[in-house]
Amino acid sequence: MSINATLIGQMITFALLVWFTMKYIWPPLFDSLEERKKKIADGLAAAEKGQESMQLAEKKAKGVLKEAKEQSSEIVNLAQKRANELVEASKDTAKKEGERLIQVAKAQIEQERQQAKETLRKEVSALALQAAEQILSAEIDKTKHQDLLSKISNQLG
Protein backbone atom coordinates (compact mmCIF):
# COMPACT_ATOMS: atom_id res chain seq x y z
CA MET A 1 0.00 0.00 0.00
CA SER A 2 1.36 3.26 -0.96
CA ILE A 3 0.93 6.57 0.70
CA ASN A 4 -0.04 9.09 -1.85
CA ALA A 5 -0.84 12.79 -1.75
CA THR A 6 -4.55 12.26 -1.21
CA LEU A 7 -3.94 10.39 1.93
CA ILE A 8 -1.51 13.06 3.17
CA GLY A 9 -4.07 15.75 2.30
CA GLN A 10 -6.73 13.89 4.20
CA MET A 11 -4.40 13.54 7.18
CA ILE A 12 -3.63 17.26 7.12
CA THR A 13 -7.34 18.09 6.82
CA PHE A 14 -8.10 15.75 9.68
CA ALA A 15 -5.36 17.28 11.82
CA LEU A 16 -6.69 20.79 11.03
CA LEU A 17 -10.19 19.62 11.91
CA VAL A 18 -8.97 18.16 15.20
CA TRP A 19 -6.98 21.33 15.98
CA PHE A 20 -9.94 23.63 15.07
CA THR A 21 -12.33 21.49 17.09
CA MET A 22 -10.03 21.44 20.12
CA LYS A 23 -9.32 25.17 19.85
CA TYR A 24 -12.79 26.61 19.17
CA ILE A 25 -15.54 24.00 19.69
CA TRP A 26 -14.47 21.96 22.74
CA PRO A 27 -13.84 24.82 25.23
CA PRO A 28 -17.36 26.35 24.96
CA LEU A 29 -18.84 22.85 24.96
CA PHE A 30 -16.91 21.89 28.12
CA ASP A 31 -17.74 25.27 29.68
CA SER A 32 -21.46 24.73 29.11
CA LEU A 33 -21.15 21.18 30.47
CA GLU A 34 -19.34 22.49 33.57
CA GLU A 35 -21.96 25.23 33.99
CA ARG A 36 -24.75 22.66 33.67
CA LYS A 37 -22.96 20.40 36.16
CA LYS A 38 -22.66 23.31 38.60
CA LYS A 39 -26.36 24.23 38.16
CA ILE A 40 -27.38 20.63 38.80
CA ALA A 41 -25.17 20.46 41.91
CA ASP A 42 -26.58 23.79 43.16
CA GLY A 43 -30.12 22.57 42.47
CA LEU A 44 -29.49 19.32 44.36
CA ALA A 45 -27.96 21.23 47.27
CA ALA A 46 -30.93 23.61 47.33
CA ALA A 47 -33.36 20.68 47.16
CA GLU A 48 -31.55 18.97 50.05
CA LYS A 49 -31.55 22.20 52.06
CA GLY A 50 -35.24 22.69 51.25
CA GLN A 51 -35.99 19.14 52.35
CA GLU A 52 -34.12 19.69 55.62
CA SER A 53 -35.99 22.93 56.24
CA MET A 54 -39.26 21.16 55.41
CA GLN A 55 -38.45 18.41 57.94
CA LEU A 56 -37.56 21.06 60.51
CA ALA A 57 -40.83 22.88 59.78
CA GLU A 58 -42.76 19.60 60.11
CA LYS A 59 -41.12 18.95 63.51
CA LYS A 60 -41.91 22.49 64.60
CA ALA A 61 -45.52 22.14 63.37
CA LYS A 62 -45.86 18.84 65.26
CA GLY A 63 -44.51 20.52 68.39
CA VAL A 64 -46.92 23.43 68.04
CA LEU A 65 -49.79 21.02 67.38
CA LYS A 66 -48.84 18.93 70.43
CA GLU A 67 -48.64 22.07 72.58
CA ALA A 68 -52.02 23.24 71.29
CA LYS A 69 -53.55 19.85 72.10
CA GLU A 70 -52.10 19.98 75.61
CA GLN A 71 -53.44 23.48 76.12
CA SER A 72 -56.86 22.52 74.81
CA SER A 73 -57.02 19.46 77.06
CA GLU A 74 -55.94 21.64 80.00
CA ILE A 75 -58.66 24.16 79.16
CA VAL A 76 -61.24 21.37 78.89
CA ASN A 77 -60.11 19.94 82.25
CA LEU A 78 -60.34 23.37 83.89
CA ALA A 79 -63.81 23.88 82.39
CA GLN A 80 -64.96 20.50 83.69
CA LYS A 81 -63.52 21.27 87.12
CA ARG A 82 -65.28 24.65 87.15
CA ALA A 83 -68.54 23.05 86.03
CA ASN A 84 -68.26 20.46 88.81
CA GLU A 85 -67.58 23.23 91.33
CA LEU A 86 -70.64 25.13 90.10
CA VAL A 87 -72.77 21.99 90.35
CA GLU A 88 -71.56 21.36 93.91
CA ALA A 89 -72.14 24.99 94.85
CA SER A 90 -75.64 24.82 93.37
CA LYS A 91 -76.33 21.62 95.30
CA ASP A 92 -75.15 23.22 98.54
CA THR A 93 -77.23 26.34 97.89
CA ALA A 94 -80.29 24.24 97.06
CA LYS A 95 -79.79 22.12 100.17
CA LYS A 96 -79.47 25.20 102.39
CA GLU A 97 -82.53 26.77 100.76
CA GLY A 98 -84.47 23.53 101.27
CA GLU A 99 -83.49 23.41 104.93
CA ARG A 100 -84.48 27.05 105.33
CA LEU A 101 -87.88 26.36 103.72
CA ILE A 102 -88.36 23.37 106.03
CA GLN A 103 -87.57 25.54 109.06
CA VAL A 104 -89.98 28.22 107.83
CA ALA A 105 -92.69 25.60 107.27
CA LYS A 106 -92.09 24.10 110.75
CA ALA A 107 -92.27 27.55 112.31
CA GLN A 108 -95.48 28.29 110.43
CA ILE A 109 -96.98 24.94 111.50
CA GLU A 110 -96.00 25.60 115.11
CA GLN A 111 -97.54 29.07 114.95
CA GLU A 112 -100.79 27.69 113.48
CA ARG A 113 -100.83 24.97 116.13
CA GLN A 114 -100.42 27.58 118.86
CA GLN A 115 -103.23 29.64 117.32
CA ALA A 116 -105.45 26.56 117.14
CA LYS A 117 -104.69 25.76 120.81
CA GLU A 118 -105.47 29.33 121.80
CA THR A 119 -108.70 29.26 119.83
CA LEU A 120 -109.70 25.95 121.41
CA ARG A 121 -108.91 27.30 124.89
CA LYS A 122 -111.08 30.32 124.25
CA GLU A 123 -113.94 28.19 122.90
CA VAL A 124 -113.64 25.67 125.75
CA SER A 125 -113.55 28.42 128.35
CA ALA A 126 -116.52 30.13 126.67
CA LEU A 127 -118.43 26.84 126.64
CA ALA A 128 -117.48 26.16 130.27
CA LEU A 129 -118.67 29.61 131.29
CA GLN A 130 -121.87 29.16 129.31
CA ALA A 131 -122.45 25.74 130.90
CA ALA A 132 -121.73 27.14 134.35
CA GLU A 133 -124.17 30.00 133.74
CA GLN A 134 -126.84 27.61 132.58
CA ILE A 135 -126.23 25.29 135.51
CA LEU A 136 -126.36 28.12 137.98
CA SER A 137 -129.38 29.72 136.39
CA ALA A 138 -131.41 26.56 136.41
CA GLU A 139 -132.75 24.84 139.43
CA ILE A 140 -130.56 22.36 141.01
CA ASP A 141 -132.36 19.31 139.92
CA LYS A 142 -130.54 16.14 139.14
CA THR A 143 -132.42 15.34 135.96
CA LYS A 144 -132.14 18.90 134.66
CA HIS A 145 -128.53 18.95 135.62
CA GLN A 146 -127.97 15.68 133.73
CA ASP A 147 -129.85 16.97 130.67
CA LEU A 148 -127.71 20.14 130.63
CA LEU A 149 -124.49 18.15 130.83
CA SER A 150 -125.52 15.87 127.97
CA LYS A 151 -126.57 18.91 125.91
CA ILE A 152 -123.18 20.54 126.54
CA SER A 153 -121.29 17.38 125.67
CA ASN A 154 -123.31 17.15 122.45
CA GLN A 155 -122.29 20.73 121.63
CA LEU A 156 -118.63 19.90 122.32
CA GLY A 157 -118.53 17.07 120.06
XYZ file of C-alpha atoms in Angstrom:
157
model
C 0.000 0.000 0.000
C 1.365 3.261 -0.957
C 0.932 6.566 0.696
C -0.038 9.091 -1.846
C -0.844 12.794 -1.751
C -4.547 12.262 -1.211
C -3.943 10.391 1.930
C -1.513 13.056 3.166
C -4.075 15.748 2.303
C -6.729 13.892 4.205
C -4.404 13.544 7.183
C -3.632 17.260 7.117
C -7.338 18.088 6.817
C -8.098 15.752 9.675
C -5.362 17.281 11.816
C -6.693 20.787 11.028
C -10.195 19.622 11.907
C -8.972 18.158 15.200
C -6.982 21.334 15.982
C -9.945 23.627 15.069
C -12.335 21.485 17.090
C -10.032 21.444 20.116
C -9.322 25.168 19.853
C -12.792 26.611 19.173
C -15.543 23.998 19.687
C -14.473 21.959 22.740
C -13.840 24.820 25.227
C -17.362 26.352 24.961
C -18.843 22.852 24.957
C -16.913 21.891 28.118
C -17.743 25.272 29.684
C -21.458 24.733 29.106
C -21.150 21.181 30.472
C -19.343 22.492 33.575
C -21.955 25.229 33.987
C -24.749 22.663 33.668
C -22.959 20.396 36.156
C -22.662 23.314 38.600
C -26.360 24.227 38.164
C -27.380 20.628 38.801
C -25.166 20.460 41.909
C -26.579 23.788 43.165
C -30.116 22.568 42.473
C -29.487 19.325 44.358
C -27.958 21.227 47.268
C -30.930 23.611 47.325
C -33.359 20.684 47.165
C -31.553 18.968 50.046
C -31.549 22.195 52.058
C -35.240 22.686 51.254
C -35.989 19.138 52.348
C -34.120 19.692 55.624
C -35.992 22.929 56.244
C -39.257 21.155 55.413
C -38.455 18.413 57.938
C -37.564 21.062 60.510
C -40.831 22.876 59.776
C -42.755 19.597 60.114
C -41.116 18.946 63.508
C -41.914 22.489 64.596
C -45.518 22.140 63.371
C -45.863 18.845 65.261
C -44.507 20.519 68.388
C -46.920 23.429 68.037
C -49.795 21.023 67.385
C -48.843 18.934 70.433
C -48.640 22.071 72.582
C -52.019 23.237 71.286
C -53.549 19.848 72.102
C -52.096 19.976 75.609
C -53.436 23.485 76.121
C -56.861 22.525 74.809
C -57.023 19.464 77.061
C -55.941 21.640 79.998
C -58.657 24.160 79.164
C -61.237 21.369 78.893
C -60.112 19.937 82.248
C -60.343 23.370 83.886
C -63.806 23.883 82.387
C -64.960 20.498 83.691
C -63.522 21.268 87.116
C -65.277 24.648 87.155
C -68.535 23.046 86.026
C -68.264 20.460 88.813
C -67.583 23.227 91.327
C -70.642 25.133 90.100
C -72.775 21.992 90.349
C -71.563 21.360 93.905
C -72.138 24.993 94.855
C -75.636 24.820 93.373
C -76.331 21.619 95.302
C -75.149 23.220 98.540
C -77.230 26.338 97.889
C -80.294 24.235 97.060
C -79.793 22.119 100.174
C -79.474 25.201 102.387
C -82.532 26.768 100.755
C -84.472 23.526 101.270
C -83.489 23.405 104.934
C -84.482 27.049 105.326
C -87.877 26.358 103.716
C -88.360 23.373 106.029
C -87.575 25.539 109.061
C -89.976 28.223 107.833
C -92.688 25.597 107.270
C -92.089 24.100 110.748
C -92.270 27.549 112.314
C -95.477 28.289 110.432
C -96.980 24.940 111.495
C -95.996 25.602 115.113
C -97.538 29.068 114.948
C -100.786 27.695 113.477
C -100.834 24.967 116.135
C -100.425 27.577 118.864
C -103.227 29.640 117.325
C -105.449 26.559 117.144
C -104.690 25.757 120.806
C -105.468 29.330 121.803
C -108.701 29.264 119.834
C -109.698 25.948 121.406
C -108.915 27.300 124.894
C -111.080 30.320 124.253
C -113.939 28.190 122.904
C -113.640 25.675 125.750
C -113.549 28.424 128.351
C -116.517 30.130 126.671
C -118.427 26.837 126.641
C -117.477 26.164 130.267
C -118.673 29.605 131.288
C -121.868 29.155 129.306
C -122.447 25.744 130.895
C -121.730 27.137 134.354
C -124.172 29.996 133.741
C -126.841 27.606 132.576
C -126.232 25.292 135.506
C -126.360 28.125 137.983
C -129.375 29.715 136.394
C -131.412 26.563 136.408
C -132.753 24.842 139.431
C -130.557 22.362 141.005
C -132.356 19.310 139.918
C -130.540 16.137 139.143
C -132.423 15.336 135.956
C -132.142 18.904 134.659
C -128.527 18.945 135.619
C -127.970 15.675 133.732
C -129.850 16.971 130.671
C -127.713 20.143 130.628
C -124.489 18.146 130.827
C -125.520 15.875 127.966
C -126.571 18.908 125.910
C -123.181 20.545 126.542
C -121.291 17.377 125.672
C -123.308 17.146 122.446
C -122.294 20.725 121.634
C -118.633 19.895 122.324
C -118.527 17.073 120.058
